[in-house]
Amino acid sequence: FKMDAWLTDGLKYYQLPGESKTRVDLVAGVDYTGFTNTTLVLEAAYRHLFGLGDGYSDRLDMPRRETLALGLKLSRTFLHEKLTAGFTGYIVGLDGSHGGAQRLSLTFKPADRVSLTGGVLFFQRGDNYLFQHIGSNDRLFMRFVYSF
């Protein structure tokens, strides 16, 4: 089990020129490795921005007063830890209405110095400024690493 809390002061936003804001972040989660060759991580994050007036909450380009995000990571190794399958995803808002992303990947390590990773990244559009137009930007990716 894990839990973090922090307070950030002096935040500047482009939409709020000349103003500084304070934000508190609370994160709670659990890491579980009880399944064979499998890791499961579940986290929830809550952010509260202090000093944001009521008139700003309806504007899409403004930071939100309160934000909840949920994240999940699942990975499993196969073939004597030469192949790793992974899923990482998060949503913003309890129902995901503010956006999110998911990543599916496979990593193959045929030797200690070589790895090949490939996968897909899916984005979900949301009802805020950052995620409003991101939904049609899904990606395929591939990475080759040779360490010498």
PDB file of C-alpha atoms in Angstrom:
ATOM      1  CA  PHE A   1       0.000   0.000   0.000  1.00  0.00           C
ATOM      2  CA  LYS A   2       1.189   3.496  -0.659  1.00  0.00           C
ATOM      3  CA  MET A   3       0.008   7.023  -0.035  1.00  0.00           C
ATOM      4  CA  ASP A   4       1.496  10.403  -0.888  1.00  0.00           C
ATOM      5  CA  ALA A   5       0.402  13.941  -0.190  1.00  0.00           C
ATOM      6  CA  TRP A   6       2.023  17.201  -1.182  1.00  0.00           C
ATOM      7  CA  LEU A   7       1.308  20.882  -1.353  1.00  0.00           C
ATOM      8  CA  THR A   8       2.558  22.992  -4.261  1.00  0.00           C
ATOM      9  CA  ASP A   9       2.595  26.770  -3.926  1.00  0.00           C
ATOM     10  CA  GLY A  10       3.206  29.470  -6.524  1.00  0.00           C
ATOM     11  CA  LEU A  11       1.633  27.751  -9.551  1.00  0.00           C
ATOM     12  CA  LYS A  12       1.239  30.032 -12.560  1.00  0.00           C
ATOM     13  CA  TYR A  13      -1.362  29.444 -15.272  1.00  0.00           C
ATOM     14  CA  TYR A  14      -1.429  31.060 -18.696  1.00  0.00           C
ATOM     15  CA  GLN A  15      -5.178  31.584 -18.347  1.00  0.00           C
ATOM     16  CA  LEU A  16      -4.709  33.453 -15.024  1.00  0.00           C
ATOM     17  CA  PRO A  17      -2.032  36.094 -15.683  1.00  0.00           C
ATOM     18  CA  GLY A  18      -0.538  37.710 -12.606  1.00  0.00           C
ATOM     19  CA  GLU A  19      -2.007  35.153 -10.196  1.00  0.00           C
ATOM     20  CA  SER A  20      -0.345  32.393  -8.174  1.00  0.00           C
ATOM     21  CA  LYS A  21      -2.269  29.361  -6.995  1.00  0.00           C
ATOM     22  CA  THR A  22      -1.741  26.618  -4.425  1.00  0.00           C
ATOM     23  CA  ARG A  23      -2.626  22.983  -5.082  1.00  0.00           C
ATOM     24  CA  VAL A  24      -2.807  19.914  -2.863  1.00  0.00           C
ATOM     25  CA  ASP A  25      -2.292  16.461  -4.392  1.00  0.00           C
ATOM     26  CA  LEU A  26      -3.288  13.214  -2.672  1.00  0.00           C
ATOM     27  CA  VAL A  27      -2.346   9.831  -4.149  1.00  0.00           C
ATOM     28  CA  ALA A  28      -3.252   6.400  -2.793  1.00  0.00           C
ATOM     29  CA  GLY A  29      -2.530   3.056  -4.348  1.00  0.00           C
ATOM     30  CA  VAL A  30      -1.677  -0.577  -4.047  1.00  0.00           C
ATOM     31  CA  ASP A  31       1.014  -2.690  -5.711  1.00  0.00           C
ATOM     32  CA  TYR A  32       0.377  -6.429  -5.817  1.00  0.00           C
ATOM     33  CA  THR A  33       2.856  -9.080  -6.933  1.00  0.00           C
ATOM     34  CA  GLY A  34       1.109 -12.156  -5.527  1.00  0.00           C
ATOM     35  CA  PHE A  35       0.422 -13.694  -8.930  1.00  0.00           C
ATOM     36  CA  THR A  36       3.237 -15.604 -10.627  1.00  0.00           C
ATOM     37  CA  ASN A  37       5.327 -13.357 -12.916  1.00  0.00           C
ATOM     38  CA  THR A  38       2.689 -10.615 -12.667  1.00  0.00           C
ATOM     39  CA  THR A  39       2.606  -7.106 -11.249  1.00  0.00           C
ATOM     40  CA  LEU A  40      -0.596  -5.156 -10.665  1.00  0.00           C
ATOM     41  CA  VAL A  41      -0.613  -1.467  -9.676  1.00  0.00           C
ATOM     42  CA  LEU A  42      -3.779   0.524  -8.970  1.00  0.00           C
ATOM     43  CA  GLU A  43      -3.656   4.213  -8.038  1.00  0.00           C
ATOM     44  CA  ALA A  44      -6.090   7.054  -7.449  1.00  0.00           C
ATOM     45  CA  ALA A  45      -5.051  10.717  -7.443  1.00  0.00           C
ATOM     46  CA  TYR A  46      -7.031  13.713  -6.228  1.00  0.00           C
ATOM     47  CA  ARG A  47      -5.991  17.332  -6.877  1.00  0.00           C
ATOM     48  CA  HIS A  48      -7.540  20.448  -5.381  1.00  0.00           C
ATOM     49  CA  LEU A  49      -6.648  23.908  -6.673  1.00  0.00           C
ATOM     50  CA  PHE A  50      -7.197  26.647  -4.081  1.00  0.00           C
ATOM     51  CA  GLY A  51      -8.378  30.152  -4.888  1.00  0.00           C
ATOM     52  CA  LEU A  52     -10.146  29.455  -8.183  1.00  0.00           C
ATOM     53  CA  GLY A  53     -13.341  31.521  -8.396  1.00  0.00           C
ATOM     54  CA  ASP A  54     -16.768  30.119  -9.246  1.00  0.00           C
ATOM     55  CA  GLY A  55     -16.982  31.831 -12.644  1.00  0.00           C
ATOM     56  CA  TYR A  56     -14.089  29.820 -14.050  1.00  0.00           C
ATOM     57  CA  SER A  57     -15.475  26.323 -13.612  1.00  0.00           C
ATOM     58  CA  ASP A  58     -17.556  26.386 -16.823  1.00  0.00           C
ATOM     59  CA  ARG A  59     -14.695  27.349 -19.145  1.00  0.00           C
ATOM     60  CA  LEU A  60     -12.987  24.461 -20.930  1.00  0.00           C
ATOM     61  CA  ASP A  61      -9.577  26.140 -21.102  1.00  0.00           C
ATOM     62  CA  MET A  62      -9.306  26.730 -17.354  1.00  0.00           C
ATOM     63  CA  PRO A  63      -7.651  24.433 -14.822  1.00  0.00           C
ATOM     64  CA  ARG A  64     -10.183  22.493 -12.773  1.00  0.00           C
ATOM     65  CA  ARG A  65     -10.749  23.195  -9.101  1.00  0.00           C
ATOM     66  CA  GLU A  66     -10.973  19.453  -8.358  1.00  0.00           C
ATOM     67  CA  THR A  67      -9.615  16.587 -10.426  1.00  0.00           C
ATOM     68  CA  LEU A  68      -9.739  12.844  -9.852  1.00  0.00           C
ATOM     69  CA  ALA A  69      -7.606  10.444 -11.895  1.00  0.00           C
ATOM     70  CA  LEU A  70      -7.497   6.644 -11.748  1.00  0.00           C
ATOM     71  CA  GLY A  71      -4.620   4.554 -13.067  1.00  0.00           C
ATOM     72  CA  LEU A  72      -3.985   0.856 -13.623  1.00  0.00           C
ATOM     73  CA  LYS A  73      -0.809  -0.958 -14.643  1.00  0.00           C
ATOM     74  CA  LEU A  74      -0.619  -4.679 -15.321  1.00  0.00           C
ATOM     75  CA  SER A  75       2.484  -6.491 -16.532  1.00  0.00           C
ATOM     76  CA  ARG A  76       3.365 -10.137 -16.898  1.00  0.00           C
ATOM     77  CA  THR A  77       6.555 -11.876 -17.971  1.00  0.00           C
ATOM     78  CA  PHE A  78       6.802 -15.021 -20.082  1.00  0.00           C
ATOM     79  CA  LEU A  79       9.515 -17.261 -21.545  1.00  0.00           C
ATOM     80  CA  HIS A  80      11.857 -17.037 -18.540  1.00  0.00           C
ATOM     81  CA  GLU A  81      11.452 -13.229 -18.394  1.00  0.00           C
ATOM     82  CA  LYS A  82      12.429 -12.695 -22.039  1.00  0.00           C
ATOM     83  CA  LEU A  83       8.950 -11.460 -23.023  1.00  0.00           C
ATOM     84  CA  THR A  84       6.940  -8.871 -21.077  1.00  0.00           C
ATOM     85  CA  ALA A  85       3.342  -7.955 -21.861  1.00  0.00           C
ATOM     86  CA  GLY A  86       2.045  -4.753 -20.346  1.00  0.00           C
ATOM     87  CA  PHE A  87      -1.038  -2.597 -20.021  1.00  0.00           C
ATOM     88  CA  THR A  88      -1.030   0.897 -18.571  1.00  0.00           C
ATOM     89  CA  GLY A  89      -4.108   3.080 -18.507  1.00  0.00           C
ATOM     90  CA  TYR A  90      -5.546   6.077 -16.788  1.00  0.00           C
ATOM     91  CA  ILE A  91      -8.752   8.051 -16.867  1.00  0.00           C
ATOM     92  CA  VAL A  92      -9.412  11.561 -15.636  1.00  0.00           C
ATOM     93  CA  GLY A  93     -12.737  11.934 -13.866  1.00  0.00           C
ATOM     94  CA  LEU A  94     -14.532   9.127 -12.073  1.00  0.00           C
ATOM     95  CA  ASP A  95     -16.266   8.049 -15.273  1.00  0.00           C
ATOM     96  CA  GLY A  96     -13.427   9.011 -17.659  1.00  0.00           C
ATOM     97  CA  SER A  97     -15.408  11.944 -19.059  1.00  0.00           C
ATOM     98  CA  HIS A  98     -12.389  14.275 -18.807  1.00  0.00           C
ATOM     99  CA  GLY A  99     -10.146  12.060 -20.977  1.00  0.00           C
ATOM    100  CA  GLY A 100      -7.602   9.316 -20.628  1.00  0.00           C
ATOM    101  CA  ALA A 101      -5.091   7.060 -22.342  1.00  0.00           C
ATOM    102  CA  GLN A 102      -4.232   3.364 -22.562  1.00  0.00           C
ATOM    103  CA  ARG A 103      -0.995   1.706 -23.643  1.00  0.00           C
ATOM    104  CA  LEU A 104      -0.574  -1.948 -24.653  1.00  0.00           C
ATOM    105  CA  SER A 105       2.968  -3.178 -25.229  1.00  0.00           C
ATOM    106  CA  LEU A 106       5.159  -6.220 -25.714  1.00  0.00           C
ATOM    107  CA  THR A 107       8.888  -6.198 -24.961  1.00  0.00           C
ATOM    108  CA  PHE A 108      11.162  -9.008 -26.132  1.00  0.00           C
ATOM    109  CA  LYS A 109      14.709  -9.321 -24.776  1.00  0.00           C
ATOM    110  CA  PRO A 110      16.531 -12.051 -26.716  1.00  0.00           C
ATOM    111  CA  ALA A 111      19.856 -11.115 -25.063  1.00  0.00           C
ATOM    112  CA  ASP A 112      20.997  -8.985 -22.136  1.00  0.00           C
ATOM    113  CA  ARG A 113      21.935  -6.062 -24.384  1.00  0.00           C
ATOM    114  CA  VAL A 114      19.057  -6.161 -26.873  1.00  0.00           C
ATOM    115  CA  SER A 115      15.384  -5.344 -26.473  1.00  0.00           C
ATOM    116  CA  LEU A 116      12.555  -4.789 -28.921  1.00  0.00           C
ATOM    117  CA  THR A 117       9.332  -3.105 -27.793  1.00  0.00           C
ATOM    118  CA  GLY A 118       6.164  -2.546 -29.777  1.00  0.00           C
ATOM    119  CA  GLY A 119       2.634  -1.591 -29.009  1.00  0.00           C
ATOM    120  CA  VAL A 120      -0.247   0.770 -29.372  1.00  0.00           C
ATOM    121  CA  LEU A 121      -1.331   3.908 -27.527  1.00  0.00           C
ATOM    122  CA  PHE A 122      -5.011   4.877 -27.407  1.00  0.00           C
ATOM    123  CA  PHE A 123      -6.258   8.321 -26.377  1.00  0.00           C
ATOM    124  CA  GLN A 124      -9.770   9.227 -25.237  1.00  0.00           C
ATOM    125  CA  ARG A 125     -11.043  12.723 -25.789  1.00  0.00           C
ATOM    126  CA  GLY A 126     -12.523  14.499 -22.818  1.00  0.00           C
ATOM    127  CA  ASP A 127     -14.500  17.540 -21.900  1.00  0.00           C
ATOM    128  CA  ASN A 128     -11.559  19.688 -20.883  1.00  0.00           C
ATOM    129  CA  TYR A 129      -9.077  21.747 -22.873  1.00  0.00           C
ATOM    130  CA  LEU A 130      -6.179  19.274 -22.741  1.00  0.00           C
ATOM    131  CA  PHE A 131      -8.161  16.232 -23.899  1.00  0.00           C
ATOM    132  CA  GLN A 132     -10.717  17.957 -26.122  1.00  0.00           C
ATOM    133  CA  HIS A 133      -8.976  17.138 -29.448  1.00  0.00           C
ATOM    134  CA  ILE A 134      -6.663  14.306 -28.478  1.00  0.00           C
ATOM    135  CA  GLY A 135      -9.041  11.405 -29.142  1.00  0.00           C
ATOM    136  CA  SER A 136      -8.081  10.939 -32.810  1.00  0.00           C
ATOM    137  CA  ASN A 137      -4.328  10.685 -32.156  1.00  0.00           C
ATOM    138  CA  ASP A 138      -3.899   6.964 -31.442  1.00  0.00           C
ATOM    139  CA  ARG A 139      -0.371   5.702 -32.112  1.00  0.00           C
ATOM    140  CA  LEU A 140       1.562   2.575 -32.971  1.00  0.00           C
ATOM    141  CA  PHE A 141       5.102   2.523 -31.639  1.00  0.00           C
ATOM    142  CA  MET A 142       8.226   0.407 -31.912  1.00  0.00           C
ATOM    143  CA  ARG A 143      11.535   0.748 -30.119  1.00  0.00           C
ATOM    144  CA  PHE A 144      14.781  -1.136 -30.598  1.00  0.00           C
ATOM    145  CA  VAL A 145      17.549  -0.815 -27.997  1.00  0.00           C
ATOM    146  CA  TYR A 146      21.052  -2.179 -28.302  1.00  0.00           C
ATOM    147  CA  SER A 147      23.353  -1.404 -25.382  1.00  0.00           C
ATOM    148  CA  PHE A 148      27.086  -1.653 -26.007  1.00  0.00           C
TER     149      PHE A 148
END
